[in-house]
Short mmCIF file of N, CA and C in Angstrom, two decimals:
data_model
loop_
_atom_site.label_atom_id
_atom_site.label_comp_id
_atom_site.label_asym_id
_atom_site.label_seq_id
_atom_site.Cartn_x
_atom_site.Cartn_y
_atom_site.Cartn_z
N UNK O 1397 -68.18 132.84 51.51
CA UNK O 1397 -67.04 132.95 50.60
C UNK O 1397 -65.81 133.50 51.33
N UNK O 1398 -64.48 132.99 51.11
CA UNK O 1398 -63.47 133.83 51.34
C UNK O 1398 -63.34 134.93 51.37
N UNK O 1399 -62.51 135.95 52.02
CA UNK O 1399 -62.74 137.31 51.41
C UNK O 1399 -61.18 137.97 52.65
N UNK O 1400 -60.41 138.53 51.98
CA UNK O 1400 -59.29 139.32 52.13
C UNK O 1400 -59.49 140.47 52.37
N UNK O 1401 -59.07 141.51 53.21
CA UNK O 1401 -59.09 142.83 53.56
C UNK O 1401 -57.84 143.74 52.84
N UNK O 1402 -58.43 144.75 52.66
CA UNK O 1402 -57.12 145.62 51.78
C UNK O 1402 -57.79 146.98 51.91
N UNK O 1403 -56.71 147.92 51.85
CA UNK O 1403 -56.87 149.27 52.40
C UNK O 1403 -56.89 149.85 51.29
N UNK O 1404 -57.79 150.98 51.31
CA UNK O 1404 -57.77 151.32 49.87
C UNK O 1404 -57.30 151.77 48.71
N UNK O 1405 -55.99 150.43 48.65
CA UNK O 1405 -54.71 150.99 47.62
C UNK O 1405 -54.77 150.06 46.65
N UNK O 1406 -54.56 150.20 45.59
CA UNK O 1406 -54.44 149.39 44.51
C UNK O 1406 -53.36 148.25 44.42
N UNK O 1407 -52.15 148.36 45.43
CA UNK O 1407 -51.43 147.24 45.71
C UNK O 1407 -51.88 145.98 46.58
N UNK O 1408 -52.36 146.63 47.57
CA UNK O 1408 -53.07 145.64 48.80
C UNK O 1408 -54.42 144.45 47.60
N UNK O 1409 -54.77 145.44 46.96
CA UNK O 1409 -56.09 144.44 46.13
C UNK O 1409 -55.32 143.98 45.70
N UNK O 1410 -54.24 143.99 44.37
CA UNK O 1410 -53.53 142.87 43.43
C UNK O 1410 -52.69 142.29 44.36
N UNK O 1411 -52.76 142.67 45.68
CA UNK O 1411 -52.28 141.20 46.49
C UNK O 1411 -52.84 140.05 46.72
N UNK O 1412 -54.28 140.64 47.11
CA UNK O 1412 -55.73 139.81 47.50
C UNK O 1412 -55.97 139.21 45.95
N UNK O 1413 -55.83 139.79 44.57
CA UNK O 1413 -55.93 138.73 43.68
C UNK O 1413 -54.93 138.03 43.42
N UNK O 1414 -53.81 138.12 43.34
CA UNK O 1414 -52.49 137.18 43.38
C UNK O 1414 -52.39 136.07 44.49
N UNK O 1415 -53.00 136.10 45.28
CA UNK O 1415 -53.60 135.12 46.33
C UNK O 1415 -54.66 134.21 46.14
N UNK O 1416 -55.79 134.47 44.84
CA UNK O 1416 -56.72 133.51 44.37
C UNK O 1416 -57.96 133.63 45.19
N UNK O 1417 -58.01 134.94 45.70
CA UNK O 1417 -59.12 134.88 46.93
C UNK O 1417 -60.14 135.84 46.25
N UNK O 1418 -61.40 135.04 45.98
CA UNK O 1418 -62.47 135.93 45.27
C UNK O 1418 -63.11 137.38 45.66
N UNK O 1419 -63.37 137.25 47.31
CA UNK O 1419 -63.54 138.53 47.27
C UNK O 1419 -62.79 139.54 48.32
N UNK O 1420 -62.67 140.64 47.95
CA UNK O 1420 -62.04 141.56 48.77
C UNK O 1420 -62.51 142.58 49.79
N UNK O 1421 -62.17 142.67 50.24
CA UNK O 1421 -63.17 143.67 51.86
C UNK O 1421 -62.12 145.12 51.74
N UNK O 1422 -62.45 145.84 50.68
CA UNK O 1422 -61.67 147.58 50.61
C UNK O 1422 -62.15 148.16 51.94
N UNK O 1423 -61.27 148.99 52.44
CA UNK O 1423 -61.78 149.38 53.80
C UNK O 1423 -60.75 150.84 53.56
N UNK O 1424 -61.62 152.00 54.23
CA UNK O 1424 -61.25 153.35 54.48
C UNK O 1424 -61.78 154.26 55.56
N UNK O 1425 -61.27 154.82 56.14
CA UNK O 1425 -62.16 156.05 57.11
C UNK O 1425 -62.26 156.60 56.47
N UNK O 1426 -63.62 157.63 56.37
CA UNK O 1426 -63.58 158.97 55.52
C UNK O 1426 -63.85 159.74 56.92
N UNK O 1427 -64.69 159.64 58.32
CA UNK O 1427 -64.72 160.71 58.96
C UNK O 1427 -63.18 161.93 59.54
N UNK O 1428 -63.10 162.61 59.80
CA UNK O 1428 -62.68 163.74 60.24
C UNK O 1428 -61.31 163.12 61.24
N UNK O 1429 -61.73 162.23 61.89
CA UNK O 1429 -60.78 161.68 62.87
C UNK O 1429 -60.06 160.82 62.62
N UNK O 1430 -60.99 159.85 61.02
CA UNK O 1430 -59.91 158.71 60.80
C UNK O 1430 -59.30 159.65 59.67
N UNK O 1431 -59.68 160.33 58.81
CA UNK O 1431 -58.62 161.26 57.68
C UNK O 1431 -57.21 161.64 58.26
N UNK O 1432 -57.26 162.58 60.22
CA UNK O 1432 -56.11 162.93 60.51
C UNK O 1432 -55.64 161.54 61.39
N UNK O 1433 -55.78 160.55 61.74
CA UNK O 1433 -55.48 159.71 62.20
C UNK O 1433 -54.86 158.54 61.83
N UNK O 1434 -55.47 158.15 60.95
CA UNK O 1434 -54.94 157.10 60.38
C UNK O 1434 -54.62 156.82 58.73
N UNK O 1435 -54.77 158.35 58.30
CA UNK O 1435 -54.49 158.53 56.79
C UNK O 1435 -53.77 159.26 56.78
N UNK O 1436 -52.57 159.64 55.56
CA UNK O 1436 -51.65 160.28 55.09
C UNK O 1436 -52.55 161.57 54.51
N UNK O 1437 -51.71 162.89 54.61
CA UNK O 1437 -52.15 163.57 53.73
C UNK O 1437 -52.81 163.35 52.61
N UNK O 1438 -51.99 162.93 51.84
CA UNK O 1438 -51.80 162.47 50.34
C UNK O 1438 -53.69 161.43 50.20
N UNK O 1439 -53.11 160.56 50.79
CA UNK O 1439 -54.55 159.84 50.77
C UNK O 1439 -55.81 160.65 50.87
N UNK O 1440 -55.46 161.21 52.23
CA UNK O 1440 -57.32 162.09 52.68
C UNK O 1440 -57.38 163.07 51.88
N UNK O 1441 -56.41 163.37 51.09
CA UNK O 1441 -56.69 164.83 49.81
C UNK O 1441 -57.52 163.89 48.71
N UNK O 1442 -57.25 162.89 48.37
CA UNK O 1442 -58.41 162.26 47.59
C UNK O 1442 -58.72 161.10 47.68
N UNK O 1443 -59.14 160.85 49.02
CA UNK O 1443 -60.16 159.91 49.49
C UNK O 1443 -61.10 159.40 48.33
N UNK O 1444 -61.90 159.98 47.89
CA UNK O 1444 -62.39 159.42 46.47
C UNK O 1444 -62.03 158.60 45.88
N UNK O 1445 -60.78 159.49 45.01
CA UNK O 1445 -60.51 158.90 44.20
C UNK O 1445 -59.53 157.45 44.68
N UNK O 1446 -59.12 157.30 45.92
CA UNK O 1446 -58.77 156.13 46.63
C UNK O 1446 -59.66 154.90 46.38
N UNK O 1447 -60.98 155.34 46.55
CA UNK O 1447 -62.21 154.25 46.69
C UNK O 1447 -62.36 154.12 45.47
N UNK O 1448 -62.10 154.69 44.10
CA UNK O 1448 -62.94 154.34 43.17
C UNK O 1448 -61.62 153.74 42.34
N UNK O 1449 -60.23 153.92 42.74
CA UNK O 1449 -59.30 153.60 42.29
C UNK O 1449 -59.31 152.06 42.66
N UNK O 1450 -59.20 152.34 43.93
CA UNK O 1450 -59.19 150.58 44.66
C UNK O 1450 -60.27 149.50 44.16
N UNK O 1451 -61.92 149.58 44.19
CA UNK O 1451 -62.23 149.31 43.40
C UNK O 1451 -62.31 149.03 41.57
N UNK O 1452 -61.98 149.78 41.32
CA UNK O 1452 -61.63 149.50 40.08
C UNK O 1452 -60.59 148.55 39.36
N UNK O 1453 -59.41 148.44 40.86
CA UNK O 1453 -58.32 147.53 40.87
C UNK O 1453 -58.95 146.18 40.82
N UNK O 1454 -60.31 146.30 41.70
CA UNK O 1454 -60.80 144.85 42.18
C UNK O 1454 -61.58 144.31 40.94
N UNK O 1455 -62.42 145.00 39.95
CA UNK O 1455 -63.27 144.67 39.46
C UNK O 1455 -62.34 144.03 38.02
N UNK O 1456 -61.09 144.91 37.77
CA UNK O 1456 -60.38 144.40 36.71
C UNK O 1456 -59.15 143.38 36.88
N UNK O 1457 -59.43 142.78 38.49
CA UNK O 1457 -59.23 141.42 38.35
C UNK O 1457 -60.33 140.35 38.61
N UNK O 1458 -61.48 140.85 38.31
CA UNK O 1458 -62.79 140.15 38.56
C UNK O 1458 -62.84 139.58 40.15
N UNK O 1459 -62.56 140.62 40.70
CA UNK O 1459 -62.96 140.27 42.53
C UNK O 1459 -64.27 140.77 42.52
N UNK O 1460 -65.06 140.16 43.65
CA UNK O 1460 -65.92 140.32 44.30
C UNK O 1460 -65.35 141.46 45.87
N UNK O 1461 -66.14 142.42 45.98
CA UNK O 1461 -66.11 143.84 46.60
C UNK O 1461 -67.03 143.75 47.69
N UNK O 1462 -66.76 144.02 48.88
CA UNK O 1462 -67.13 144.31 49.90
C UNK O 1462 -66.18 145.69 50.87
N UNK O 1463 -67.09 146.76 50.50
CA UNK O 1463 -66.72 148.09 50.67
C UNK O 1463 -67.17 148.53 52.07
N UNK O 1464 -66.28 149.03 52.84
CA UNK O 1464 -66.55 149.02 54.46
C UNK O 1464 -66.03 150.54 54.77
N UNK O 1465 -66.54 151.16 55.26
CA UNK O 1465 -66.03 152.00 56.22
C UNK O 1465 -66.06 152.14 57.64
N UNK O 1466 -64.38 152.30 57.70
CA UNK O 1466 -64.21 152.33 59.06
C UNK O 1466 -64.65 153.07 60.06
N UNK O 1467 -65.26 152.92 61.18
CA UNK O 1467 -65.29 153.83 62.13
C UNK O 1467 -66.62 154.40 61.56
N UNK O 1468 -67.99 153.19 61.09
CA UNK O 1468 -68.85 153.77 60.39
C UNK O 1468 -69.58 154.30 62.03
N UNK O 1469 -69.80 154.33 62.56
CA UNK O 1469 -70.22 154.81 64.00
C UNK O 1469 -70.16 156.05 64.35
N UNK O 1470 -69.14 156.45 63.76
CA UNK O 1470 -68.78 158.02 64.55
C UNK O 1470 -68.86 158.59 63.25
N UNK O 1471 -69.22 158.27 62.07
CA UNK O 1471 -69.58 158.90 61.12
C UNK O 1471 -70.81 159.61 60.63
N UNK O 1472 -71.05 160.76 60.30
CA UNK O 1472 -72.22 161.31 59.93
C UNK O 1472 -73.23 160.69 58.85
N UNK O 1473 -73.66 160.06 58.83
CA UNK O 1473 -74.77 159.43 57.67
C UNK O 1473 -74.84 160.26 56.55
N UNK O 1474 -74.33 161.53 56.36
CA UNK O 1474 -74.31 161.96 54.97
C UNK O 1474 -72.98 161.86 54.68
N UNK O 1475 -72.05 161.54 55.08
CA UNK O 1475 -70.24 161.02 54.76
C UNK O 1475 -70.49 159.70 54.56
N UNK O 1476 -71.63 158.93 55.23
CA UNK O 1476 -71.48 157.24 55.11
C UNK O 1476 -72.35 157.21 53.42
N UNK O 1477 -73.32 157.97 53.60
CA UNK O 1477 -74.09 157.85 52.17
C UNK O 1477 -73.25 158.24 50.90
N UNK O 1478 -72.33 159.45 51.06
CA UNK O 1478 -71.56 159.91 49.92
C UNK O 1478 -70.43 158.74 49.52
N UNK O 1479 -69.71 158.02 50.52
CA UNK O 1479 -68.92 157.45 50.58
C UNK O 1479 -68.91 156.14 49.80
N UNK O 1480 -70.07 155.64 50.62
CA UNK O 1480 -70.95 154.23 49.60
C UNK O 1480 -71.77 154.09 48.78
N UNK O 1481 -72.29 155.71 48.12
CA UNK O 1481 -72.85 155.59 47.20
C UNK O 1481 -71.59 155.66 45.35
N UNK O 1482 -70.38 156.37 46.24
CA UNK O 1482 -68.91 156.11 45.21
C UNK O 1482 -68.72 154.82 45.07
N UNK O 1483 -68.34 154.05 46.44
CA UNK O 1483 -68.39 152.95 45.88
C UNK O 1483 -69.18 151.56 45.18
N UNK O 1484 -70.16 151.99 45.76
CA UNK O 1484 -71.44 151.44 44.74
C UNK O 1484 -70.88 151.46 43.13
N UNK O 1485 -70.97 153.35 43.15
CA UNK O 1485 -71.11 153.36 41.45
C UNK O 1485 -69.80 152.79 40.96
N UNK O 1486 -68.86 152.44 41.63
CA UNK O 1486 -67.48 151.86 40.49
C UNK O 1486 -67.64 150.76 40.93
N UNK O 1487 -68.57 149.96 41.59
CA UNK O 1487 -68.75 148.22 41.39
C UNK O 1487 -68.69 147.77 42.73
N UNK O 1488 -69.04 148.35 43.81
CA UNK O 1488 -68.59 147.47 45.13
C UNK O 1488 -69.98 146.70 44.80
N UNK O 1489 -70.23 145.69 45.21
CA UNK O 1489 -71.26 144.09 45.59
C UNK O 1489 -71.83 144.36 46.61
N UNK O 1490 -71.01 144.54 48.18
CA UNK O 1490 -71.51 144.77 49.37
C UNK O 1490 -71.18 146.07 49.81
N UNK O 1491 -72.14 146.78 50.96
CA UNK O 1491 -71.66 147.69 51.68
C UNK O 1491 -71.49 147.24 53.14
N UNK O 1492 -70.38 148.18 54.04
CA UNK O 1492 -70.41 147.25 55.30
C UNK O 1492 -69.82 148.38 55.96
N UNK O 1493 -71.11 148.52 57.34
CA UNK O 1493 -71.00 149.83 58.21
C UNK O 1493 -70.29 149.03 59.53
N UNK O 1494 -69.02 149.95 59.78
CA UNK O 1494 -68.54 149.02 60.89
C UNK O 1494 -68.45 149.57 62.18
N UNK O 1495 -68.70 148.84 63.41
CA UNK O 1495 -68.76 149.91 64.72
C UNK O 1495 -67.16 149.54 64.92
N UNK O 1496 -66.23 150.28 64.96
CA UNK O 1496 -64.77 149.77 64.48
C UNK O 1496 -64.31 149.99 65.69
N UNK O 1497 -64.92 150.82 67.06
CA UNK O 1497 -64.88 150.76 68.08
C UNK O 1497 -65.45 150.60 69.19
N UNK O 1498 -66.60 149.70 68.67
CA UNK O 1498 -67.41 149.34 69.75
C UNK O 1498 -67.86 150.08 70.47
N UNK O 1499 -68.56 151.07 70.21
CA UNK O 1499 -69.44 152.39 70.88
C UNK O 1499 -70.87 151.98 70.72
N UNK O 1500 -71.45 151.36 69.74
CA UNK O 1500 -72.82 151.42 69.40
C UNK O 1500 -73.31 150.72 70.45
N UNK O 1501 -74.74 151.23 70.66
CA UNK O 1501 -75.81 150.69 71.35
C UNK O 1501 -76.97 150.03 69.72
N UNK O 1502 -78.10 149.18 70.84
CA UNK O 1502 -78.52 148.03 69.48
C UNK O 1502 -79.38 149.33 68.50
N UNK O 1503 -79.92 150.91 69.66
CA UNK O 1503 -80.86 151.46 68.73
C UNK O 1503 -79.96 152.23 67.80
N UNK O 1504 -78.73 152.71 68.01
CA UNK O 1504 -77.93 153.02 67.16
C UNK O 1504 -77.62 152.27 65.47
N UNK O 1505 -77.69 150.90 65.97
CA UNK O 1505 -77.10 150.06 64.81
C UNK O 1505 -78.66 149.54 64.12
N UNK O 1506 -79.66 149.82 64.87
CA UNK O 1506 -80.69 149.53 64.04
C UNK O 1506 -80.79 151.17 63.74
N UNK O 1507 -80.88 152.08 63.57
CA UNK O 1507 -81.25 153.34 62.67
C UNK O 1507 -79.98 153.07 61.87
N UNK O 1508 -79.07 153.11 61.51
CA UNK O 1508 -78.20 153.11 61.00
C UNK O 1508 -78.45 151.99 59.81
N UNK O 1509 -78.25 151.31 59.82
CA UNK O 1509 -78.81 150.02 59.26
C UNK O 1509 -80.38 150.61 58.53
N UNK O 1510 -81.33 150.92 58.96
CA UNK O 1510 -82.46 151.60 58.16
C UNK O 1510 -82.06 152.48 57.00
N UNK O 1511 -81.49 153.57 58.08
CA UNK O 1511 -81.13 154.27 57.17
C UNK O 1511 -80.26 154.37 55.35
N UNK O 1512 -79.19 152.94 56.01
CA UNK O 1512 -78.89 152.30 54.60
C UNK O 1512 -79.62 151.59 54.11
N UNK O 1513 -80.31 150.67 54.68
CA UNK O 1513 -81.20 149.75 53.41
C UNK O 1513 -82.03 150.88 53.14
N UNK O 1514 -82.38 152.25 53.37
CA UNK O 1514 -83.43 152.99 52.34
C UNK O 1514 -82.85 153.93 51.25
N UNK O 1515 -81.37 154.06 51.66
CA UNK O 1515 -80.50 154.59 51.03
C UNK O 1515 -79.68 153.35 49.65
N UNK O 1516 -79.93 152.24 49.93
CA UNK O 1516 -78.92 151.52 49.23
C UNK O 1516 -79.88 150.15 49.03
N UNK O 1517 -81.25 150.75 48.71
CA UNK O 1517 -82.23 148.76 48.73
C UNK O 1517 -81.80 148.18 47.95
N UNK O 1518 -81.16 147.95 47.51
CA UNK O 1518 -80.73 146.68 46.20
C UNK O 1518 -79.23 146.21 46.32
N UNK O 1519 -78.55 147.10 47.14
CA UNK O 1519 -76.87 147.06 47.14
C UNK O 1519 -77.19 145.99 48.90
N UNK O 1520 -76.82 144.79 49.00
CA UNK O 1520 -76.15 144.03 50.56
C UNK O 1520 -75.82 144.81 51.61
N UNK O 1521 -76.23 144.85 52.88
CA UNK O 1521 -75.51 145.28 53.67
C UNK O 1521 -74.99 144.66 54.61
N UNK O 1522 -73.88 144.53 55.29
CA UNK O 1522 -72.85 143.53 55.85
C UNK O 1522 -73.02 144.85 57.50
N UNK O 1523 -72.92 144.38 58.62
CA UNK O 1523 -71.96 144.55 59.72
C UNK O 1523 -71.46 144.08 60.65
N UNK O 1524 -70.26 144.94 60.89
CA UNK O 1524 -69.44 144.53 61.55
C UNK O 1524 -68.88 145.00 63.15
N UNK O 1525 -69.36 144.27 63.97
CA UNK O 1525 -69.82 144.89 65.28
C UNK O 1525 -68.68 144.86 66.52
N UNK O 1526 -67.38 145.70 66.26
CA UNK O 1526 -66.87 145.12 67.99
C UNK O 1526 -67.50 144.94 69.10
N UNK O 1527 -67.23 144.04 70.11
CA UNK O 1527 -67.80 143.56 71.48
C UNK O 1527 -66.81 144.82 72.55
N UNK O 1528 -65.63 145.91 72.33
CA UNK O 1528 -65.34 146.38 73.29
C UNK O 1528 -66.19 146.58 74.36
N UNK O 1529 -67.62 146.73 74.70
CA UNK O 1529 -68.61 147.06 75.64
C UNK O 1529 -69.42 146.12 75.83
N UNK O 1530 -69.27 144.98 75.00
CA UNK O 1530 -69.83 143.25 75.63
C UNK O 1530 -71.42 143.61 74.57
N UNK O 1531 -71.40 144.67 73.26
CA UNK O 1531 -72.29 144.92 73.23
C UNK O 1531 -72.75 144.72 71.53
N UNK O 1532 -71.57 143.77 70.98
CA UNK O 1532 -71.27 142.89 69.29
C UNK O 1532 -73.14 142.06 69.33
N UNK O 1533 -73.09 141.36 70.22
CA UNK O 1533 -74.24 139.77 69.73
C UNK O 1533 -75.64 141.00 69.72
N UNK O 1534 -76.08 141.58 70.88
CA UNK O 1534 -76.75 142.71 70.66
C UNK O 1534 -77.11 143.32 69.85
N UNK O 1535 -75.96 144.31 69.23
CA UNK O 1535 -76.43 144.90 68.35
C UNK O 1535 -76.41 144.25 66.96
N UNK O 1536 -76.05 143.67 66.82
CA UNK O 1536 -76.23 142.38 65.66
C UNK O 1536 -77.47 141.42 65.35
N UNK O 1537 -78.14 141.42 66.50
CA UNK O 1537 -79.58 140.66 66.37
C UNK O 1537 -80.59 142.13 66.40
N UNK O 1538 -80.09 143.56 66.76
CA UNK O 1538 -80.55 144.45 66.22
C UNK O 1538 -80.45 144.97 64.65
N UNK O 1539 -79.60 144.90 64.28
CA UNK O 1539 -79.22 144.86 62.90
C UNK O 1539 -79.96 144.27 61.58
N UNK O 1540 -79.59 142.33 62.43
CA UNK O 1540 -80.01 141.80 61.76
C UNK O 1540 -82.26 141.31 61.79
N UNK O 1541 -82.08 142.65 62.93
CA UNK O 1541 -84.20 142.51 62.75
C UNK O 1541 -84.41 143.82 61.96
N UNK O 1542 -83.16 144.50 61.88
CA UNK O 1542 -83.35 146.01 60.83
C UNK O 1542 -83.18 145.61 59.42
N UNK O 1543 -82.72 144.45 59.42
CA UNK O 1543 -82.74 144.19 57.89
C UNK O 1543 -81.52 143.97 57.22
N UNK O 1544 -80.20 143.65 58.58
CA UNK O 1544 -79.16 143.71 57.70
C UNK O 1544 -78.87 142.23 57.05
N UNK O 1545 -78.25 142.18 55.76
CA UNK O 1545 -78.31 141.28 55.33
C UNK O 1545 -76.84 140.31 55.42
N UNK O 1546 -75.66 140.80 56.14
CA UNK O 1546 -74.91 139.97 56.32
C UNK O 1546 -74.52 140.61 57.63
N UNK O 1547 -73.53 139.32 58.35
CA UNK O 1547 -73.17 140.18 60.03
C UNK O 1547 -71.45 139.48 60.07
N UNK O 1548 -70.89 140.31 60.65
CA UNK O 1548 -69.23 139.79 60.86
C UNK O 1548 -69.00 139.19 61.33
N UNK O 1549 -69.14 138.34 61.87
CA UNK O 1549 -68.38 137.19 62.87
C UNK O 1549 -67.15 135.89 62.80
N UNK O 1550 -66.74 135.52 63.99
CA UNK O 1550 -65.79 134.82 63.93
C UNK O 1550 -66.08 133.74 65.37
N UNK O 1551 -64.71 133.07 65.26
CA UNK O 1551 -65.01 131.88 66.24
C UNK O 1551 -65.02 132.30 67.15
N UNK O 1552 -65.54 132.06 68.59
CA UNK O 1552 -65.34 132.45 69.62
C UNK O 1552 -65.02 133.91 70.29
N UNK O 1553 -65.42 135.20 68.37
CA UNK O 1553 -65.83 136.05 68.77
C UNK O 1553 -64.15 137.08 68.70
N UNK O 1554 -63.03 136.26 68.08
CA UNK O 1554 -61.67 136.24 68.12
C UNK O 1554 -61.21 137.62 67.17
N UNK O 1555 -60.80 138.16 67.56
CA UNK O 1555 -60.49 139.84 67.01
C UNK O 1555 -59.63 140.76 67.80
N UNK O 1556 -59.72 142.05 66.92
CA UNK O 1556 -58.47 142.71 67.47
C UNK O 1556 -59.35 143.10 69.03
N UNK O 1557 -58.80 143.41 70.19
CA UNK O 1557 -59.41 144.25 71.34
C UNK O 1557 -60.43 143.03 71.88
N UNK O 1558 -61.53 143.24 71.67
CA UNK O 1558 -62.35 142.74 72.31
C UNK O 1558 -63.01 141.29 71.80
N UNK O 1559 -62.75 141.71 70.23
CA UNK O 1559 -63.29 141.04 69.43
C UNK O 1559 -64.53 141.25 68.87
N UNK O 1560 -64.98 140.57 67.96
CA UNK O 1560 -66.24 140.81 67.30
C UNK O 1560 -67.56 139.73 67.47
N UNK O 1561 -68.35 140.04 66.98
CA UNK O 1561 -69.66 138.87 67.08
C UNK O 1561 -68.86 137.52 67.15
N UNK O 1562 -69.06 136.63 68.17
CA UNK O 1562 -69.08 135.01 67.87
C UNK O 1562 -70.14 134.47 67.50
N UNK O 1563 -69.76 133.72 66.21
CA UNK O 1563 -70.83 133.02 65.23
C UNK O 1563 -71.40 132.01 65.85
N UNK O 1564 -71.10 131.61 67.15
CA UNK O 1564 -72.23 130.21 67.61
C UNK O 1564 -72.91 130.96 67.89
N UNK O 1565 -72.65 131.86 69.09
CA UNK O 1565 -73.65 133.13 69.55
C UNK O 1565 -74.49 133.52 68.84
N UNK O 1566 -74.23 134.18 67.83
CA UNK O 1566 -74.97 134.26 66.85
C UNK O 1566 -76.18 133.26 66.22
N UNK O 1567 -75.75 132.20 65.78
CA UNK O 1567 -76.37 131.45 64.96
C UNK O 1567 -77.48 130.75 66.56
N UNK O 1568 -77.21 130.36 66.98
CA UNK O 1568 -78.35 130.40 68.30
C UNK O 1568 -79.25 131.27 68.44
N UNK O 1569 -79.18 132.41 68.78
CA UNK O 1569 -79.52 133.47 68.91
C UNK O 1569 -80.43 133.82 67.67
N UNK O 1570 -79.84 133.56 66.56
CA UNK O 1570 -80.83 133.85 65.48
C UNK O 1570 -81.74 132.62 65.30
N UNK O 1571 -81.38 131.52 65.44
CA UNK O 1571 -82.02 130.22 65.38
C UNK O 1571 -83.64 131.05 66.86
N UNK O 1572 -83.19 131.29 67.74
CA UNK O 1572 -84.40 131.35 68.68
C UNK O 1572 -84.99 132.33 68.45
#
């Protein structure tokens, strides 16, 4: 399916529905580094209520939700669990742990990945793997033997930096 990215503001989504595009990919840091980094005060004072706002934007234009956090890598698994278990409860569809800087190794992204499908068995899990360390197709066929149920990719692997999983790569790779 299609699917549009939007930060977790309630304008960016009624852009993504004024566009006709079913589902939306809400995306936020909650760790420590993306709060002073790449969030406003204002925002990281209620991060929460950001996620449950933004969602809520999505669901009352009947989008389909795919809830991501950024920089899920350097995040503590009890910030990734609190985070996506909010957006769960106001309607996200998917969850999606992202290595947003390409740090992970494959045993990293397979505990990680466990750890959510035992935390979240019934809610999708999506990831999304930069190649900065040549190390996306990897941990992605780790992922996807941990059980993840969707993986990020693009053509030829085409993204910001390094890029992310390439889907022939992929689909080979999973084919063998």
């Amino acid at each position: 399916p299609v699917l549009a990215h939007a930060r977790a503001e309630r304008g960016d989504v009624r852009a993504v529905a004024e566009a006709g595009i079913p589902w939306v990919g809400v995306f936020i840091g909650v760790n420590e580094l993306s709060r002073r980094a790449r969030l406003s005060n204002r925002v990281a004072d209620d991060l929460n209520g950001h996620i449950v706002s933004a969602i809520g934007e999505a669901k009352d234009h009947d989008l389909s939700v795919r809830f991501t956090i950024e920089d899920s890598s350097r995040t503590p698994m009890a910030e990734l669990e609190d985070a996506f278990g909010l957006a769960v409860n106001a309607g996200a569809d998917r969850i999606c742990w992202a290595d947003t800087v390409g740090v992970s190794t494959p045993n990293d992204v397979a505990r990680a990945t466990c750890a959510l499908k035992a935390a979240f068995p019934n809610v999708p899990l999506e990831l999304h793997l930069h190649d900065d360390r040549a190390m996306a197709l990897a941990n992605a066929l780790s992922g996807a033997g941990a059980g993840a149920d969707w993986i990020a990719a693009t053509v030829n692997g085409v993204g910001e930096r390094c890029g992310i999983v390439d889907t022939l790569q992929l689909l080979v790779n999973l084919r063998i």
